[in-house]
Amino acid sequence: MGRPAGWLKGLTGRNPMISPGAPKSRRSVERQFWKEVAIGASSEDAGAAVGVSQAVGARWFRQGGGMATITLVEPGGRYLSFVEREEIALLRTQNVGVREIARRLGRDASTVSRELRRNAATRAGKLHYRASVAQWKSELMARRPKTAKLVKNPRLRAYVQEHLDGRVCLPDGTVVAGPAVAAWKGRNKPHRGDRAWSIAWSPEQISQRLKLEFPDDGAMRISHEAIYQALYIEGRGALKRELVAALRTGRSLRKPRARAQSKPQGHVTADVVISQRPAEAADRAVPGHWEGDLIIGTNRSAIGTLVERKSRSTLLVHLPRLDGYGQQPRIKNGPALAGYGAQAMATALTKSMTCLPQQLRKTITWDRGKELSAHARFAVDTGTKVFFADPHSPWQRPTNENTNGVLRQYFPKGTDLSRWEAQELEAVAYSLNNRPRKVLGWKTPAEVFAEQLESIESTGVATTD
C-alpha cells in the first residue's frame, strides 16, 4: 500500500519536486569559478582554485562558451547561506531547539522552522535535514528561467540571423558565394584558410541599427551582449552555435578580457616598463640607448632591428632557423625553431650587442613581443637594461618604427626573410648607416656613431665583453 496522495505537500508544505538527478555543484562554487576566470585564470586553474577537477572546470567553461552562466553578484543577506545551513544541520543533530538555533544564527525563528520543513530530505517519508540537500533544493527553487527574447520573437531572430550570416550580394541582389569552406566543427576560424563570406555585422552594429530601422517598435530591441550570450552559452537557444564563425574573431569560445590582456604581457613586470627608463634616454643627448623590434616575413621568418637613438645607427640581427625546423611536425609547447624564440633571440642579441663598447649599450626599448621574454638573461650577459613600451604605443619607439619602414624597401612584406645570410644583412645595415640624414645635419649615422666612439676613447678606455 503506497503513501496517500498529497503526503509530501502535507509533510513539507511544498509540491513534489521533479528530481533532475544528482545535485550539481553549489552555485557559490560556480560563481567563484567564473570570478577566477574573470581575473585571467585558465579554466583548469580556476577549477582547481574552487576545488573541482580540471575536467569539470574545462566543461563549465566550454558549456558557457567562455562566458559566465550565472550572475557574479553574491546573493543578499536575506537568504540563508550554505554555511548557515551546515550550522543548522549540526545543531539539529545535537537536539537544539528551533528558537535557540535562530538566536545563534541571528535569524528569525520562523525562518529556521520553515527551512527545516521545506528543504529537508524526504526519502524515508520523514524529514531529515541535510545541509547539502537543503542548499540544492533552495537553489533549484530560486531559479527563474526566462524565455530568451530571440526565442519568443521570430521576427527579431530572423533579423539578427540575416545580418550575421546573410549572403554577400551585388547591388542588384545577385548572390556571390565566395570560397568553398569545410563545415564548422566547433573550433575557431581556420588558420590561414578561407572563411565563409557573409554580411557579418557585429552584434553591436545589429543592436544599434535596430534602433534606426525600427524607431517605434519596442519589440525590435536587443542588446549586443544578449546576442553574444545566444551564440556562446550552451542551451540559451535561438541562434545556432556555428554562427560564431560569422563573427570577426571566429572564436568558438569567448575569451575573457582579463586573460586576453594578461597573457601576452606576462614577461613585462613593473620594473621594466618604459616609465622606469632613465630620463637621459628620452632626450637623445647621451649615446648608448637603443630601440628594437622584429620585422616579420613569411614562413615564420624574421630579422631583428636595433637603432641607436642619438646617432640613428642601425644594427640588423641575423635570426637563422634552428636545427630541425621544417623536418618534423611542430610540437606543442616545444622549443621554438623558427629562429626568434625567447632563447634564440636572447643569444642573437647578445652576440650583436657585445661587439659594442659597454658605454654604447646602456638600454634597449622593445615592444611587448614575447620574443624578448628572456630579457633578464640578456641583461645579465650584456649589462644592457631592457625596457618595454606600453601596449599599442609604437610612437614610444619612433626611431625604430621609422627605420623598419625604410628596411621594407629591402625586405618587403610577404617575402621569406630566412633566405638572407648575416653578411647580406650587414651590407644593408652599412647602406643605411651611410645615408645622410636631415635630422643629423646631413651627416650620416656612421659618422655620428664614429664621433661617439671617439668621444668615449678620449675620456676613457672603451670596453667590450
Short mmCIF file of C-alpha atoms in Angstrom, two decimals:
data_model
loop_
_atom_site.label_atom_id
_atom_site.label_comp_id
_atom_site.label_asym_id
_atom_site.label_seq_id
_atom_site.Cartn_x
_atom_site.Cartn_y
_atom_site.Cartn_z
CA MET A 1 0.00 0.00 0.00
CA GLY A 2 1.55 3.25 -1.12
CA ARG A 3 1.54 6.64 0.52
CA PRO A 4 -1.68 8.69 0.28
CA ALA A 5 -1.99 11.44 -2.33
CA GLY A 6 -0.63 14.75 -1.19
CA TRP A 7 1.51 13.28 1.57
CA LEU A 8 4.63 15.20 0.53
CA LYS A 9 2.88 18.58 0.44
CA GLY A 10 1.39 17.85 3.83
CA LEU A 11 4.84 16.96 5.18
CA THR A 12 6.86 19.83 3.71
CA GLY A 13 4.29 22.42 2.64
CA ARG A 14 5.70 22.27 -0.90
CA ASN A 15 4.54 20.46 -4.02
CA PRO A 16 6.66 17.47 -5.11
CA MET A 17 9.84 18.47 -6.96
CA ILE A 18 10.90 16.59 -10.04
CA SER A 19 14.44 15.45 -9.34
CA PRO A 20 16.90 16.48 -12.06
CA GLY A 21 19.31 13.77 -10.94
CA ALA A 22 22.31 14.10 -8.71
CA PRO A 23 22.71 17.57 -7.15
CA LYS A 24 25.01 19.86 -9.13
CA SER A 25 27.84 21.80 -7.61
CA ARG A 26 26.70 24.66 -5.42
CA ARG A 27 26.13 27.94 -7.22
CA SER A 28 28.60 29.63 -4.88
CA VAL A 29 31.29 27.30 -6.23
CA GLU A 30 30.35 28.05 -9.84
CA ARG A 31 30.22 31.77 -9.05
CA GLN A 32 33.74 31.67 -7.60
CA PHE A 33 34.91 29.67 -10.63
CA TRP A 34 33.73 32.40 -13.01
CA LYS A 35 35.28 35.08 -10.82
CA GLU A 36 38.63 33.30 -11.15
CA VAL A 37 38.16 33.15 -14.93
CA ALA A 38 37.27 36.85 -14.97
CA ILE A 39 40.63 37.80 -13.44
CA GLY A 40 42.54 35.82 -16.08
CA ALA A 41 42.85 32.26 -14.75
CA SER A 42 42.58 29.33 -17.14
CA SER A 43 39.57 27.03 -16.78
CA GLU A 44 41.81 24.30 -15.31
CA ASP A 45 43.40 26.65 -12.76
CA ALA A 46 40.03 28.18 -11.87
CA GLY A 47 38.60 24.69 -11.30
CA ALA A 48 41.49 23.74 -9.05
CA ALA A 49 41.06 27.00 -7.11
CA VAL A 50 37.44 26.19 -6.22
CA GLY A 51 38.04 22.50 -5.53
CA VAL A 52 36.74 20.78 -8.67
CA SER A 53 38.67 18.70 -11.18
CA GLN A 54 40.30 20.18 -14.26
CA ALA A 55 37.84 18.28 -16.44
CA VAL A 56 34.87 19.85 -14.65
CA GLY A 57 36.40 23.33 -14.95
CA ALA A 58 37.01 22.83 -18.68
CA ARG A 59 33.42 21.57 -19.12
CA TRP A 60 31.91 24.57 -17.33
CA PHE A 61 33.98 26.90 -19.48
CA ARG A 62 33.01 25.11 -22.70
CA GLN A 63 29.31 24.92 -21.86
CA GLY A 64 29.31 28.62 -21.09
CA GLY A 65 31.15 29.44 -24.29
CA GLY A 66 33.75 31.29 -22.19
CA MET A 67 31.01 33.43 -20.58
CA ALA A 68 29.68 33.29 -17.02
CA THR A 69 26.39 31.40 -16.97
CA ILE A 70 25.28 32.87 -13.62
CA THR A 71 25.45 36.32 -12.08
CA LEU A 72 28.67 37.06 -10.23
CA VAL A 73 26.88 39.21 -7.64
CA GLU A 74 26.68 37.47 -4.29
CA PRO A 75 23.11 36.85 -3.03
CA GLY A 76 21.80 39.25 -0.41
CA GLY A 77 21.86 38.54 3.31
CA ARG A 78 18.13 37.80 3.40
CA TYR A 79 18.83 34.29 2.10
CA LEU A 80 20.36 31.52 4.16
CA SER A 81 23.87 30.63 3.08
CA PHE A 82 25.35 27.14 2.86
CA VAL A 83 27.46 27.86 5.95
CA GLU A 84 24.30 28.70 7.90
CA ARG A 85 22.61 25.53 6.65
CA GLU A 86 25.58 23.49 7.82
CA GLU A 87 25.28 25.13 11.24
CA ILE A 88 21.55 24.33 11.36
CA ALA A 89 22.24 20.67 10.49
CA LEU A 90 24.91 20.38 13.20
CA LEU A 91 22.71 21.96 15.87
CA ARG A 92 19.74 19.76 14.95
CA THR A 93 21.82 16.61 15.48
CA GLN A 94 22.52 17.97 19.00
CA ASN A 95 18.75 18.35 19.58
CA VAL A 96 19.00 22.13 19.88
CA GLY A 97 15.59 23.82 19.62
CA VAL A 98 14.46 25.99 16.73
CA ARG A 99 14.43 29.21 18.75
CA GLU A 100 17.95 28.58 20.09
CA ILE A 101 19.24 27.86 16.59
CA ALA A 102 17.65 31.08 15.37
CA ARG A 103 19.21 33.03 18.25
CA ARG A 104 22.70 31.68 17.50
CA LEU A 105 22.37 32.45 13.79
CA GLY A 106 20.80 35.84 14.30
CA ARG A 107 17.78 34.79 12.27
CA ASP A 108 14.05 34.79 12.90
CA ALA A 109 12.69 31.55 14.39
CA SER A 110 10.11 31.25 11.60
CA THR A 111 12.94 31.33 9.03
CA VAL A 112 14.66 28.37 10.67
CA SER A 113 11.38 26.48 11.17
CA ARG A 114 10.41 26.94 7.51
CA GLU A 115 13.90 25.89 6.39
CA LEU A 116 13.76 22.68 8.43
CA ARG A 117 10.41 21.79 6.96
CA ARG A 118 10.59 22.86 3.31
CA ASN A 119 14.17 21.97 2.38
CA ALA A 120 14.64 18.74 4.30
CA ALA A 121 15.25 15.37 2.65
CA THR A 122 12.16 13.14 2.48
CA ARG A 123 13.49 9.84 1.15
CA ALA A 124 12.12 7.71 4.01
CA GLY A 125 8.85 9.60 4.25
CA LYS A 126 10.24 11.58 7.17
CA LEU A 127 12.05 14.90 7.39
CA HIS A 128 15.85 14.53 7.66
CA TYR A 129 17.71 17.83 7.39
CA ARG A 130 20.99 17.73 5.47
CA ALA A 131 22.79 20.93 4.52
CA SER A 132 23.78 19.78 1.02
CA VAL A 133 20.26 18.64 0.10
CA ALA A 134 18.75 21.82 1.57
CA GLN A 135 21.12 24.03 -0.42
CA TRP A 136 20.34 22.09 -3.60
CA LYS A 137 16.58 22.43 -3.10
CA SER A 138 16.88 26.11 -2.29
CA GLU A 139 18.91 26.88 -5.42
CA LEU A 140 16.60 24.77 -7.56
CA MET A 141 13.50 26.66 -6.41
CA ALA A 142 15.27 30.04 -6.68
CA ARG A 143 15.83 29.64 -10.41
CA ARG A 144 13.56 31.80 -12.52
CA PRO A 145 14.34 30.77 -16.09
CA LYS A 146 13.01 33.23 -18.67
CA THR A 147 12.43 32.55 -22.33
CA ALA A 148 15.14 34.25 -24.35
CA LYS A 149 14.00 37.26 -26.35
CA LEU A 150 15.26 35.75 -29.60
CA VAL A 151 13.22 32.60 -28.94
CA LYS A 152 9.88 34.30 -28.45
CA ASN A 153 10.35 36.91 -31.20
CA PRO A 154 10.83 35.15 -34.58
CA ARG A 155 10.96 38.47 -36.44
CA LEU A 156 13.82 39.76 -34.29
CA ARG A 157 15.61 36.41 -34.54
CA ALA A 158 15.36 36.46 -38.36
CA TYR A 159 16.80 39.99 -38.48
CA VAL A 160 19.75 39.11 -36.24
CA GLN A 161 20.49 35.89 -38.10
CA GLU A 162 20.26 37.54 -41.51
CA HIS A 163 22.72 40.29 -40.60
CA LEU A 164 25.10 37.82 -39.00
CA ASP A 165 25.06 35.07 -41.60
CA GLY A 166 23.32 36.59 -44.61
CA ARG A 167 24.82 36.03 -48.04
CA VAL A 168 27.05 38.61 -49.73
CA CYS A 169 25.24 40.16 -52.72
CA LEU A 170 25.80 42.63 -55.53
CA PRO A 171 23.65 45.80 -55.65
CA ASP A 172 21.20 44.04 -58.00
CA GLY A 173 20.70 41.22 -55.47
CA THR A 174 22.92 38.64 -57.17
CA VAL A 175 24.43 36.35 -54.53
CA VAL A 176 28.23 35.99 -54.52
CA ALA A 177 29.06 32.62 -53.00
CA GLY A 178 32.67 33.29 -52.05
CA PRO A 179 35.12 30.46 -51.31
CA ALA A 180 34.06 26.91 -50.56
CA VAL A 181 34.78 26.07 -46.93
CA ALA A 182 34.53 22.98 -44.76
CA ALA A 183 31.64 22.52 -42.36
CA TRP A 184 32.03 24.13 -38.93
CA LYS A 185 33.48 21.65 -36.43
CA GLY A 186 33.14 23.61 -33.22
CA ARG A 187 36.63 25.07 -33.45
CA ASN A 188 37.99 28.53 -34.14
CA LYS A 189 38.28 30.01 -37.61
CA PRO A 190 40.77 28.13 -39.82
CA HIS A 191 44.36 29.28 -39.54
CA ARG A 192 45.48 30.79 -42.84
CA GLY A 193 42.47 29.27 -44.57
CA ASP A 194 39.38 30.55 -46.36
CA ARG A 195 36.37 31.62 -44.31
CA ALA A 196 32.77 31.70 -45.46
CA TRP A 197 31.65 35.08 -46.79
CA SER A 198 28.64 36.59 -45.03
CA ILE A 199 27.22 40.01 -44.18
CA ALA A 200 28.89 39.55 -40.79
CA TRP A 201 27.65 42.58 -38.90
CA SER A 202 28.92 42.68 -35.35
CA PRO A 203 26.35 42.21 -32.53
CA GLU A 204 26.82 45.86 -31.55
CA GLN A 205 26.15 47.02 -35.13
CA ILE A 206 22.99 44.91 -35.21
CA SER A 207 21.82 46.20 -31.82
CA GLN A 208 22.31 49.85 -32.73
CA ARG A 209 20.93 49.53 -36.26
CA LEU A 210 17.64 48.12 -34.93
CA LYS A 211 17.00 51.45 -33.21
CA LEU A 212 17.32 53.29 -36.53
CA GLU A 213 15.30 50.89 -38.67
CA PHE A 214 12.52 50.30 -36.11
CA PRO A 215 12.36 53.54 -34.08
CA ASP A 216 8.75 52.96 -32.95
CA ASP A 217 8.83 49.20 -32.41
CA GLY A 218 9.97 48.40 -28.89
CA ALA A 219 9.84 44.66 -29.62
CA MET A 220 12.70 45.04 -32.11
CA ARG A 221 15.31 45.74 -29.48
CA ILE A 222 18.11 43.57 -28.17
CA SER A 223 21.47 44.31 -26.59
CA HIS A 224 24.68 43.15 -28.20
CA GLU A 225 25.52 41.19 -25.04
CA ALA A 226 22.27 39.21 -25.38
CA ILE A 227 23.31 38.27 -28.93
CA TYR A 228 26.70 37.09 -27.70
CA GLN A 229 25.01 35.00 -24.99
CA ALA A 230 22.66 33.45 -27.54
CA LEU A 231 25.69 32.47 -29.65
CA TYR A 232 28.05 31.22 -26.98
CA ILE A 233 26.13 29.87 -23.98
CA GLU A 234 25.02 26.29 -24.47
CA GLY A 235 21.28 25.85 -24.08
CA ARG A 236 20.48 29.58 -24.36
CA GLY A 237 18.75 28.72 -27.65
CA ALA A 238 17.58 30.81 -30.58
CA LEU A 239 20.82 31.05 -32.56
CA LYS A 240 22.93 28.15 -33.83
CA ARG A 241 26.41 27.88 -32.35
CA GLU A 242 28.01 27.68 -35.77
CA LEU A 243 27.05 31.33 -36.35
CA VAL A 244 30.08 32.28 -34.25
CA ALA A 245 32.04 31.65 -37.46
CA ALA A 246 30.41 34.84 -38.83
CA LEU A 247 31.93 36.97 -36.06
CA ARG A 248 35.14 38.83 -36.85
CA THR A 249 37.21 36.77 -34.40
CA GLY A 250 35.57 33.48 -35.41
CA ARG A 251 36.21 32.07 -31.93
CA SER A 252 34.23 29.05 -30.80
CA LEU A 253 34.68 30.17 -27.17
CA ARG A 254 34.67 33.73 -25.94
CA LYS A 255 37.99 34.84 -24.47
CA PRO A 256 37.74 36.59 -21.08
CA ARG A 257 39.10 40.12 -21.30
CA ALA A 258 41.49 39.74 -18.37
CA ARG A 259 43.02 36.64 -19.95
CA ALA A 260 43.49 38.42 -23.27
CA GLN A 261 45.17 41.36 -21.56
CA SER A 262 47.47 39.42 -19.27
CA LYS A 263 48.63 36.56 -21.47
CA PRO A 264 50.94 38.33 -23.96
CA GLN A 265 52.47 40.59 -21.30
CA GLY A 266 53.36 38.14 -18.59
CA HIS A 267 57.08 38.78 -19.13
CA VAL A 268 56.66 42.55 -18.61
CA THR A 269 56.97 43.42 -14.93
CA ALA A 270 56.63 46.80 -13.25
CA ASP A 271 60.38 47.38 -13.14
CA VAL A 272 60.91 47.11 -16.92
CA VAL A 273 58.14 49.34 -18.30
CA ILE A 274 59.17 52.42 -20.25
CA SER A 275 58.25 54.78 -17.41
CA GLN A 276 61.20 53.31 -15.47
CA ARG A 277 63.67 54.07 -18.26
CA PRO A 278 66.35 56.70 -17.38
CA ALA A 279 65.37 60.23 -18.36
CA GLU A 280 68.62 60.63 -20.35
CA ALA A 281 67.31 58.11 -22.89
CA ALA A 282 64.36 60.32 -23.80
CA ASP A 283 66.19 63.48 -24.86
CA ARG A 284 68.78 61.73 -27.09
CA ALA A 285 71.57 63.78 -25.51
CA VAL A 286 73.53 60.74 -24.32
CA PRO A 287 74.56 57.88 -26.66
CA GLY A 288 74.05 54.23 -25.86
CA HIS A 289 70.27 53.99 -25.76
CA TRP A 290 68.67 51.72 -28.38
CA GLU A 291 65.25 50.81 -29.72
CA GLY A 292 64.49 47.34 -31.06
CA ASP A 293 61.88 45.22 -32.78
CA LEU A 294 61.40 42.46 -35.37
CA ILE A 295 60.38 42.71 -38.99
CA ILE A 296 58.39 39.60 -39.88
CA GLY A 297 58.31 37.69 -43.16
CA THR A 298 56.52 34.63 -44.44
CA ASN A 299 57.12 31.08 -43.18
CA ARG A 300 57.82 32.35 -39.66
CA SER A 301 60.93 34.25 -40.70
CA ALA A 302 62.20 37.42 -39.06
CA ILE A 303 65.08 39.89 -38.82
CA GLY A 304 65.92 41.76 -35.62
CA THR A 305 66.43 45.52 -35.89
CA LEU A 306 68.28 47.78 -33.43
CA VAL A 307 68.58 51.55 -33.80
CA GLU A 308 70.66 53.86 -31.58
CA ARG A 309 68.53 56.86 -30.58
CA LYS A 310 71.20 59.57 -30.77
CA SER A 311 73.10 58.63 -33.94
CA ARG A 312 70.27 56.66 -35.68
CA SER A 313 72.83 53.93 -36.35
CA THR A 314 71.26 50.59 -37.31
CA LEU A 315 72.19 47.00 -36.43
CA LEU A 316 70.46 44.07 -38.14
CA VAL A 317 70.30 40.85 -36.13
CA HIS A 318 70.52 37.60 -38.08
CA LEU A 319 67.98 35.03 -36.82
CA PRO A 320 68.68 31.75 -38.63
CA ARG A 321 66.47 28.68 -38.38
CA LEU A 322 67.37 26.23 -35.65
CA ASP A 323 68.22 22.60 -36.35
CA GLY A 324 65.14 20.52 -37.08
CA TYR A 325 62.93 23.31 -38.42
CA GLY A 326 60.62 22.01 -41.16
CA GLN A 327 61.91 18.45 -40.74
CA GLN A 328 59.45 17.33 -38.08
CA PRO A 329 55.91 18.27 -37.03
CA ARG A 330 55.71 21.20 -34.69
CA ILE A 331 55.49 20.10 -31.05
CA LYS A 332 53.04 21.95 -28.83
CA ASN A 333 54.94 23.83 -26.10
CA GLY A 334 58.15 22.51 -27.64
CA PRO A 335 61.25 24.58 -28.49
CA ALA A 336 60.75 27.43 -30.98
CA LEU A 337 62.80 26.50 -34.06
CA ALA A 338 61.90 29.45 -36.31
CA GLY A 339 64.88 31.46 -35.04
CA TYR A 340 63.21 34.11 -32.88
CA GLY A 341 62.08 32.16 -29.85
CA ALA A 342 62.98 33.64 -26.48
CA GLN A 343 66.27 31.79 -26.04
CA ALA A 344 67.40 32.13 -29.66
CA MET A 345 66.54 35.84 -29.62
CA ALA A 346 68.49 36.49 -26.42
CA THR A 347 71.52 34.66 -27.84
CA ALA A 348 71.45 36.55 -31.14
CA LEU A 349 71.00 39.95 -29.46
CA THR A 350 73.81 39.21 -27.04
CA LYS A 351 76.14 38.38 -29.93
CA SER A 352 75.30 41.66 -31.69
CA MET A 353 75.42 43.95 -28.66
CA THR A 354 78.63 42.65 -27.11
CA CYS A 355 80.53 43.83 -30.18
CA LEU A 356 79.92 47.39 -28.95
CA PRO A 357 81.71 49.22 -26.13
CA GLN A 358 79.97 48.97 -22.78
CA GLN A 359 79.36 52.74 -22.81
CA LEU A 360 77.31 52.43 -26.02
CA ARG A 361 74.91 49.72 -24.82
CA LYS A 362 73.11 51.15 -21.84
CA THR A 363 69.44 50.39 -22.56
CA ILE A 364 67.14 48.84 -25.17
CA THR A 365 63.48 49.77 -25.52
CA TRP A 366 61.48 46.93 -27.10
CA ASP A 367 57.84 46.38 -27.91
CA ARG A 368 55.87 43.82 -25.90
CA GLY A 369 56.55 40.81 -28.11
CA LYS A 370 57.32 37.54 -26.36
CA GLU A 371 60.49 37.09 -28.37
CA LEU A 372 62.36 39.07 -25.68
CA SER A 373 60.77 37.33 -22.69
CA ALA A 374 64.29 36.13 -21.74
CA HIS A 375 65.32 39.78 -21.20
CA ALA A 376 66.63 39.09 -17.70
CA ARG A 377 69.24 36.69 -19.04
CA PHE A 378 70.16 39.13 -21.83
CA ALA A 379 70.59 41.98 -19.31
CA VAL A 380 72.94 39.89 -17.18
CA ASP A 381 75.02 38.76 -20.16
CA THR A 382 75.42 42.22 -21.72
CA GLY A 383 74.90 44.74 -18.94
CA THR A 384 72.18 46.33 -21.09
CA LYS A 385 68.93 47.11 -19.33
CA VAL A 386 65.75 46.23 -21.24
CA PHE A 387 62.56 48.30 -21.08
CA PHE A 388 59.23 47.65 -22.78
CA ALA A 389 56.95 50.19 -24.41
CA ASP A 390 53.33 50.50 -23.36
CA PRO A 391 50.77 48.33 -25.21
CA HIS A 392 49.76 49.63 -28.65
CA SER A 393 52.18 52.57 -28.39
CA PRO A 394 54.60 52.40 -31.35
CA TRP A 395 55.28 56.14 -31.03
CA GLN A 396 57.33 55.36 -27.92
CA ARG A 397 59.87 53.74 -30.25
CA PRO A 398 59.71 56.24 -33.15
CA THR A 399 63.27 55.82 -34.45
CA ASN A 400 62.92 52.06 -34.74
CA GLU A 401 59.47 52.26 -36.36
CA ASN A 402 60.77 54.73 -38.97
CA THR A 403 63.80 52.55 -39.67
CA ASN A 404 61.66 49.45 -40.09
CA GLY A 405 59.65 51.31 -42.72
CA VAL A 406 62.87 52.09 -44.62
CA LEU A 407 64.03 48.48 -44.30
CA ARG A 408 60.88 47.29 -46.08
CA GLN A 409 62.47 48.69 -49.23
CA TYR A 410 64.96 45.83 -48.94
CA PHE A 411 62.76 43.26 -47.16
CA PRO A 412 59.17 43.68 -48.43
CA LYS A 413 56.22 42.24 -46.55
CA GLY A 414 55.14 38.82 -47.74
CA THR A 415 58.67 37.62 -48.53
CA ASP A 416 60.74 34.95 -46.84
CA LEU A 417 63.41 36.68 -44.74
CA SER A 418 65.20 33.49 -43.74
CA ARG A 419 66.99 33.34 -47.12
CA TRP A 420 69.30 36.24 -46.21
CA GLU A 421 72.61 35.50 -44.53
CA ALA A 422 74.34 37.58 -41.87
CA GLN A 423 76.76 39.08 -44.42
CA GLU A 424 73.88 40.30 -46.58
CA LEU A 425 72.17 41.89 -43.59
CA GLU A 426 75.43 43.60 -42.71
CA ALA A 427 75.56 45.08 -46.20
CA VAL A 428 72.04 46.50 -45.90
CA ALA A 429 72.84 47.98 -42.48
CA TYR A 430 76.01 49.51 -43.91
CA SER A 431 73.97 51.12 -46.68
CA LEU A 432 71.50 52.66 -44.22
CA ASN A 433 74.22 53.86 -41.89
CA ASN A 434 75.92 55.74 -44.72
CA ARG A 435 72.86 57.65 -45.91
CA PRO A 436 72.95 61.36 -44.98
CA ARG A 437 70.15 62.29 -42.60
CA LYS A 438 68.42 65.64 -42.31
CA VAL A 439 67.92 65.17 -38.55
CA LEU A 440 71.70 64.80 -38.20
CA GLY A 441 72.52 67.95 -40.18
CA TRP A 442 73.07 65.83 -43.29
CA LYS A 443 75.73 63.76 -41.58
CA THR A 444 75.44 60.00 -41.85
CA PRO A 445 74.63 57.76 -38.84
CA ALA A 446 78.05 56.12 -39.31
CA GLU A 447 79.80 59.48 -38.96
CA VAL A 448 77.87 60.42 -35.81
CA PHE A 449 78.46 56.97 -34.34
CA ALA A 450 82.20 57.30 -35.06
CA GLU A 451 82.20 60.64 -33.25
CA GLN A 452 80.58 58.97 -30.26
CA LEU A 453 83.26 56.27 -30.24
CA GLU A 454 86.00 58.88 -30.49
CA SER A 455 84.48 60.82 -27.59
CA ILE A 456 84.40 57.71 -25.43
CA GLU A 457 88.02 56.85 -26.25
CA SER A 458 89.17 60.38 -25.45
CA THR A 459 87.54 60.37 -22.00
CA GLY A 460 88.42 56.79 -21.06
CA VAL A 461 89.06 53.31 -22.30
CA ALA A 462 86.17 51.79 -24.28
CA THR A 463 85.47 48.28 -23.09
CA THR A 464 83.71 45.37 -24.73
CA ASP A 465 82.92 41.91 -23.36
#
